[in-house]
Coordinates of N, CA and C and ligand atoms in Angstrom, one line a residue:
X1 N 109.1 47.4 180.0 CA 109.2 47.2 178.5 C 108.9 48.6 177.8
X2 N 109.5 49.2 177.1 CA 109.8 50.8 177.0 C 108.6 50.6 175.5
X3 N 108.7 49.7 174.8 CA 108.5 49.3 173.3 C 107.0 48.8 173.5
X4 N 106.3 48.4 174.9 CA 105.0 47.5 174.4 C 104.3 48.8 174.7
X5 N 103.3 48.8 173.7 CA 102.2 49.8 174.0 C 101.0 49.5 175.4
X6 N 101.1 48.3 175.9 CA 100.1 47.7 176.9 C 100.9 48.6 178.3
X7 N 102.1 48.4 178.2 CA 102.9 49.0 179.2 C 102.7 50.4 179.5
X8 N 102.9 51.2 178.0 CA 102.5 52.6 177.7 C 101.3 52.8 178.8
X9 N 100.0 52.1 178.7 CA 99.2 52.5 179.0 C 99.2 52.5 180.1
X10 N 99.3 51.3 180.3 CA 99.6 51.1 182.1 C 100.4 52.0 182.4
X11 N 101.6 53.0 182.2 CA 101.8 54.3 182.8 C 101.3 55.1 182.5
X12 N 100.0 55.1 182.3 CA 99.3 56.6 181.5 C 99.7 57.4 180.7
X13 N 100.7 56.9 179.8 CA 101.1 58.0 178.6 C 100.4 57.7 177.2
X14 N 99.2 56.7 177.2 CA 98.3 56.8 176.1 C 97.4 57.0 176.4
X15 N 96.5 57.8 176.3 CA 95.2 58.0 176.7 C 93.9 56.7 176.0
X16 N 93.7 56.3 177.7 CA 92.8 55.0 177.3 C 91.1 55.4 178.4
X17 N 90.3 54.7 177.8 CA 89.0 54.7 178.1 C 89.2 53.8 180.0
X18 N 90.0 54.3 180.6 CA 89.9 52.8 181.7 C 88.6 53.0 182.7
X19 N 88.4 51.4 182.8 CA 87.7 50.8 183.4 C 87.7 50.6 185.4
X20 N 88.9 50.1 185.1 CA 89.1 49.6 186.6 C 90.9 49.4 186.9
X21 N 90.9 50.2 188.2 CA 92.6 49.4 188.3 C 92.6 49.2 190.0
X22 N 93.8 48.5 190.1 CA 94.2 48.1 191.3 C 95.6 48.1 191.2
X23 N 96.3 47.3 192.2 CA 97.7 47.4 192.6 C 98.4 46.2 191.4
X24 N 97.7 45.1 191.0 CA 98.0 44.4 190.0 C 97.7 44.6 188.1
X25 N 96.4 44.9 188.3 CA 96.0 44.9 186.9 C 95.0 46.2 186.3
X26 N 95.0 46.9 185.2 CA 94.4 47.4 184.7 C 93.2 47.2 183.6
X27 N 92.4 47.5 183.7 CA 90.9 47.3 182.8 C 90.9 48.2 181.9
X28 N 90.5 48.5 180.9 CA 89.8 49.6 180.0 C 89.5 48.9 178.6
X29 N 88.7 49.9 178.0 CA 88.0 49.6 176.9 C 88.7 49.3 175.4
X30 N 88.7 48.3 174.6 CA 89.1 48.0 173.7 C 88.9 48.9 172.4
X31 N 89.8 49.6 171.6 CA 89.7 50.3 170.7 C 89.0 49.7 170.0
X32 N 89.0 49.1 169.7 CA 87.9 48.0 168.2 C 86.8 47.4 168.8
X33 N 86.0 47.8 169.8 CA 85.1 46.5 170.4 C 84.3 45.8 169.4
X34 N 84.3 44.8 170.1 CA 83.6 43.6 169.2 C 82.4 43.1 169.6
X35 N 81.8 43.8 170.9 CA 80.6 43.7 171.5 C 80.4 44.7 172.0
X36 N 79.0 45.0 172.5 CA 78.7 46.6 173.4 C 79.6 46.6 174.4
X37 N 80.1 45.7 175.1 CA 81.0 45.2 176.2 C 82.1 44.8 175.4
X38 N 83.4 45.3 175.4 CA 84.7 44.7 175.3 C 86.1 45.3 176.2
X39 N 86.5 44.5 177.2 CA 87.0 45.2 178.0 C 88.4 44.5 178.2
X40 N 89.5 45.0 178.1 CA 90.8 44.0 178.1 C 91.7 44.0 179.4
X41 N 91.6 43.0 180.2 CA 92.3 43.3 181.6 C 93.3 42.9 181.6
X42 N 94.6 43.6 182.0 CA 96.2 43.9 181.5 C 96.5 43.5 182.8
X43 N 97.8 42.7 183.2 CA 98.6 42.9 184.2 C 99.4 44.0 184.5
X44 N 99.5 44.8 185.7 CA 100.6 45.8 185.3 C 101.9 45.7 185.0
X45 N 102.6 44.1 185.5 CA 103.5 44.0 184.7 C 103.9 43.3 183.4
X46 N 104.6 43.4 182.9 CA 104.9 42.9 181.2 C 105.3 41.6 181.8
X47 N 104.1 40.3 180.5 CA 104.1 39.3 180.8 C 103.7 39.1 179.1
X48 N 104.5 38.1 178.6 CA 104.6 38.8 177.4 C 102.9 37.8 177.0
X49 N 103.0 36.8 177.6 CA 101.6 35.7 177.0 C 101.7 34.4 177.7
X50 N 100.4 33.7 177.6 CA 100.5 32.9 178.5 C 102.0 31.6 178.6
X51 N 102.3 31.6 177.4 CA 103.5 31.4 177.4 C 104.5 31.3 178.5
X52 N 104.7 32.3 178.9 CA 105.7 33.2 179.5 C 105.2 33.2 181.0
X53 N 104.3 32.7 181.6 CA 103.6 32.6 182.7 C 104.6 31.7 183.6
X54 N 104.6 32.1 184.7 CA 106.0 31.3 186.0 C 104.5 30.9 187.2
X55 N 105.0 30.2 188.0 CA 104.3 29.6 188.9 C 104.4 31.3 190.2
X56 N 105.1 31.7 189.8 CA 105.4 33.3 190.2 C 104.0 34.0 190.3
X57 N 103.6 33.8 189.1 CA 102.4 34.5 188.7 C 101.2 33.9 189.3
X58 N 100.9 33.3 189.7 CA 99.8 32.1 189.8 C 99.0 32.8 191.0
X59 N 99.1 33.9 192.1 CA 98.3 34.7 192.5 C 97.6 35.7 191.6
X60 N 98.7 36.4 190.9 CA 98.1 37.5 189.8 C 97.0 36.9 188.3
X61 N 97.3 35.7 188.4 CA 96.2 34.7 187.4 C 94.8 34.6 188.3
X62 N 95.3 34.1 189.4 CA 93.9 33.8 190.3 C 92.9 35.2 190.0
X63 N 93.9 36.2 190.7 CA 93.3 37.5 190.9 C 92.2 38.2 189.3
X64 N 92.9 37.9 188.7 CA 92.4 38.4 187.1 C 91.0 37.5 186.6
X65 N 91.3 36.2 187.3 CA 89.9 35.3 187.1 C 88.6 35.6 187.9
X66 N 89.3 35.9 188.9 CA 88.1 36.1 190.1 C 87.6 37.8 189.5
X67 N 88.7 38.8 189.0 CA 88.1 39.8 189.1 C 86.7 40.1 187.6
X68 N 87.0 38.8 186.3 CA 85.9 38.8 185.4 C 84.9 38.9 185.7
X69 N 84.0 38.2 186.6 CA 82.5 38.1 187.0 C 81.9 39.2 187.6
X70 N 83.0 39.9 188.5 CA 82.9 40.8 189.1 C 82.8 42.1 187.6
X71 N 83.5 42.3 186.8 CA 83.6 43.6 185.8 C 82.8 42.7 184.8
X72 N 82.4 41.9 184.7 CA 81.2 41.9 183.9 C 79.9 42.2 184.3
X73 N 79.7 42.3 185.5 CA 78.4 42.4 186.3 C 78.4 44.0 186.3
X74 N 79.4 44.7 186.5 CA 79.5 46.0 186.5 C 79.5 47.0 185.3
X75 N 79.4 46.0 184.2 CA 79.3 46.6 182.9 C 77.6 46.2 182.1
X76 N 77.0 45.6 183.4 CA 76.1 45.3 182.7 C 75.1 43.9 182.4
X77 N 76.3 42.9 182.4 CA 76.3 42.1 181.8 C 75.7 40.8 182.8
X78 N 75.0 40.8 183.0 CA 73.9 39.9 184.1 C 74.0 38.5 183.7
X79 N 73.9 38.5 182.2 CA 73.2 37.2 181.7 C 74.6 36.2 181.4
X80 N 75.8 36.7 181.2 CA 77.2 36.2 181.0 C 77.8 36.6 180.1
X81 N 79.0 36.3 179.8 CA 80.2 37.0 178.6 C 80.9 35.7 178.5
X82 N 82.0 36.6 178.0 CA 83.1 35.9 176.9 C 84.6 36.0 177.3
X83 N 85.0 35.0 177.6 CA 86.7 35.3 177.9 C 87.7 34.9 176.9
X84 N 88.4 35.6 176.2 CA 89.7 35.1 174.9 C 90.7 35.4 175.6
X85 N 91.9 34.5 175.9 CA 93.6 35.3 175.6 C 94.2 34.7 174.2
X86 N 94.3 35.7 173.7 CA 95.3 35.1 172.4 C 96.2 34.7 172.6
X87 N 97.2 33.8 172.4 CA 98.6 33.3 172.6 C 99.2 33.1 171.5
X88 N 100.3 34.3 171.0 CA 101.5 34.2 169.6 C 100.3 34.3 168.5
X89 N 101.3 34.2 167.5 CA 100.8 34.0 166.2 C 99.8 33.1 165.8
X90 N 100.1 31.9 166.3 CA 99.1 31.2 165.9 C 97.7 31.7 166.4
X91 N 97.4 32.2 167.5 CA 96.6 32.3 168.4 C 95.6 33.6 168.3
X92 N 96.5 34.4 167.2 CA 96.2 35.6 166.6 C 96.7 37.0 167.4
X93 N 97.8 36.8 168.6 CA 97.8 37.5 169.3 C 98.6 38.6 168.8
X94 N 98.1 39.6 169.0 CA 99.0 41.1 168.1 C 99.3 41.5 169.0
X95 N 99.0 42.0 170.1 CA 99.5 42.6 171.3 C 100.6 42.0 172.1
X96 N 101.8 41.9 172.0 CA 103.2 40.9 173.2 C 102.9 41.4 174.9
X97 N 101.8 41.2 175.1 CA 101.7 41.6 176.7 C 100.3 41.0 177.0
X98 N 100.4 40.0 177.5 CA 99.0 39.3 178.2 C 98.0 40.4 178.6
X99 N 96.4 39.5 177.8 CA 95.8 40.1 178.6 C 94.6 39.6 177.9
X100 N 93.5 39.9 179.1 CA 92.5 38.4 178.6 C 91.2 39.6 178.0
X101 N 90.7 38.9 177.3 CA 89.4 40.0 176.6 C 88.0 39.5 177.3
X102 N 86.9 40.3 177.5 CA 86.2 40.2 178.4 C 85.0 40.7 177.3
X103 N 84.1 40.0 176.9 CA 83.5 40.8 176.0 C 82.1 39.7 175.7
X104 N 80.7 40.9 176.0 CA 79.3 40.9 175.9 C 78.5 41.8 175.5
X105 N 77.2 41.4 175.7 CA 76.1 42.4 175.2 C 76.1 42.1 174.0
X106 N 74.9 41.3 173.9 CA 73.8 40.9 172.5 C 74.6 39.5 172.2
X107 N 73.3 38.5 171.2 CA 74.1 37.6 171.0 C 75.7 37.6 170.3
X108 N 76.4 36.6 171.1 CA 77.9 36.6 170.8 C 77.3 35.3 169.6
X109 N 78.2 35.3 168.8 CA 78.3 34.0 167.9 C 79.1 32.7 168.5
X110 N 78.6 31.8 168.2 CA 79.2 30.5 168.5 C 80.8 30.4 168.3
X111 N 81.1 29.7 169.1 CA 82.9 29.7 168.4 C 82.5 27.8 167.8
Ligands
5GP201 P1 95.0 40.6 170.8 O1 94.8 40.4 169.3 O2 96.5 40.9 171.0 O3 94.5 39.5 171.6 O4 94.2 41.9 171.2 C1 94.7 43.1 171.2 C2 93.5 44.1 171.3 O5 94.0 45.3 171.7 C3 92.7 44.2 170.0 O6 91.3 43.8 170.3 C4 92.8 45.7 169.7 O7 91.6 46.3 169.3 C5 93.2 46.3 171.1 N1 94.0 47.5 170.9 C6 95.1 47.7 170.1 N2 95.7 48.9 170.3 C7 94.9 49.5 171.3 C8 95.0 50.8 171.9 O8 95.8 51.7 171.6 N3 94.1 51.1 172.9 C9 93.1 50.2 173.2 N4 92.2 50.6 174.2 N5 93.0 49.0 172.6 C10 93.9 48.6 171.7
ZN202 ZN1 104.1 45.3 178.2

């Protein structure tokens, strides 16, 4: 997807704070954090939301869940965090490329 800026990143033509990558997904730091901890972990491929998710995907889901606990521990965060994916409009999602928000440090507010 030439147009999503998530993509952009994931080929390194925006310069981002990253965190963690592998063969599937990329990590790095949220422009706006909303905690001392906010970390947004992207698939590398364009998946527009959970929407859009195939039974295709269902290792690269596993993988992104198991890898949370693991990059929140590495950021710090001992005592636990916070997981959001926005989905569409309704859901508040601005960004058209899945990706789950990972975000701690200090009390979070209640949802
Ligand atoms: P959404 O609302 O789609 O769930 O979240 C998109 C997130 O991407 C927002 O928290 C926003 O701050 C973050 N974001 C938007 N543009 C950029 C950018 O260029 N770089 C980084 N690191 N984060 C971004
Ligand atoms: Zn994309």
């Amino acid at each position: 997807m030439t147009d999503c800026l998530f993509c952009k990143i994931v080929a390194g033509q925006i310069p981002t704070q990253m965190v963690f990558t592998d063969d599937q997904v990329v990590v790095f730091k949220d422009i706006h954090p909303k905690a001392r901890v906010h970390l947004l972990v992207v698939p590398r491929t364009h998946i527009a939301s959970l929407d859009e998710l195939q039974s295709g995907h269902d290792g690269l889901v596993a993988h992104m869940m198991r890898l949370l606990p693991t990059l929140a521990k590495s950021q710090g965060l001992q005592d636990g965090f916070r997981t959001i994916i926005n989905t569409g409009p309704g859901g508040g999602q601005e960004i058209a490329h899945l990706h789950i928000h990972l975000v701690g440090g200090g009390l979070l507010p209640g949802l």
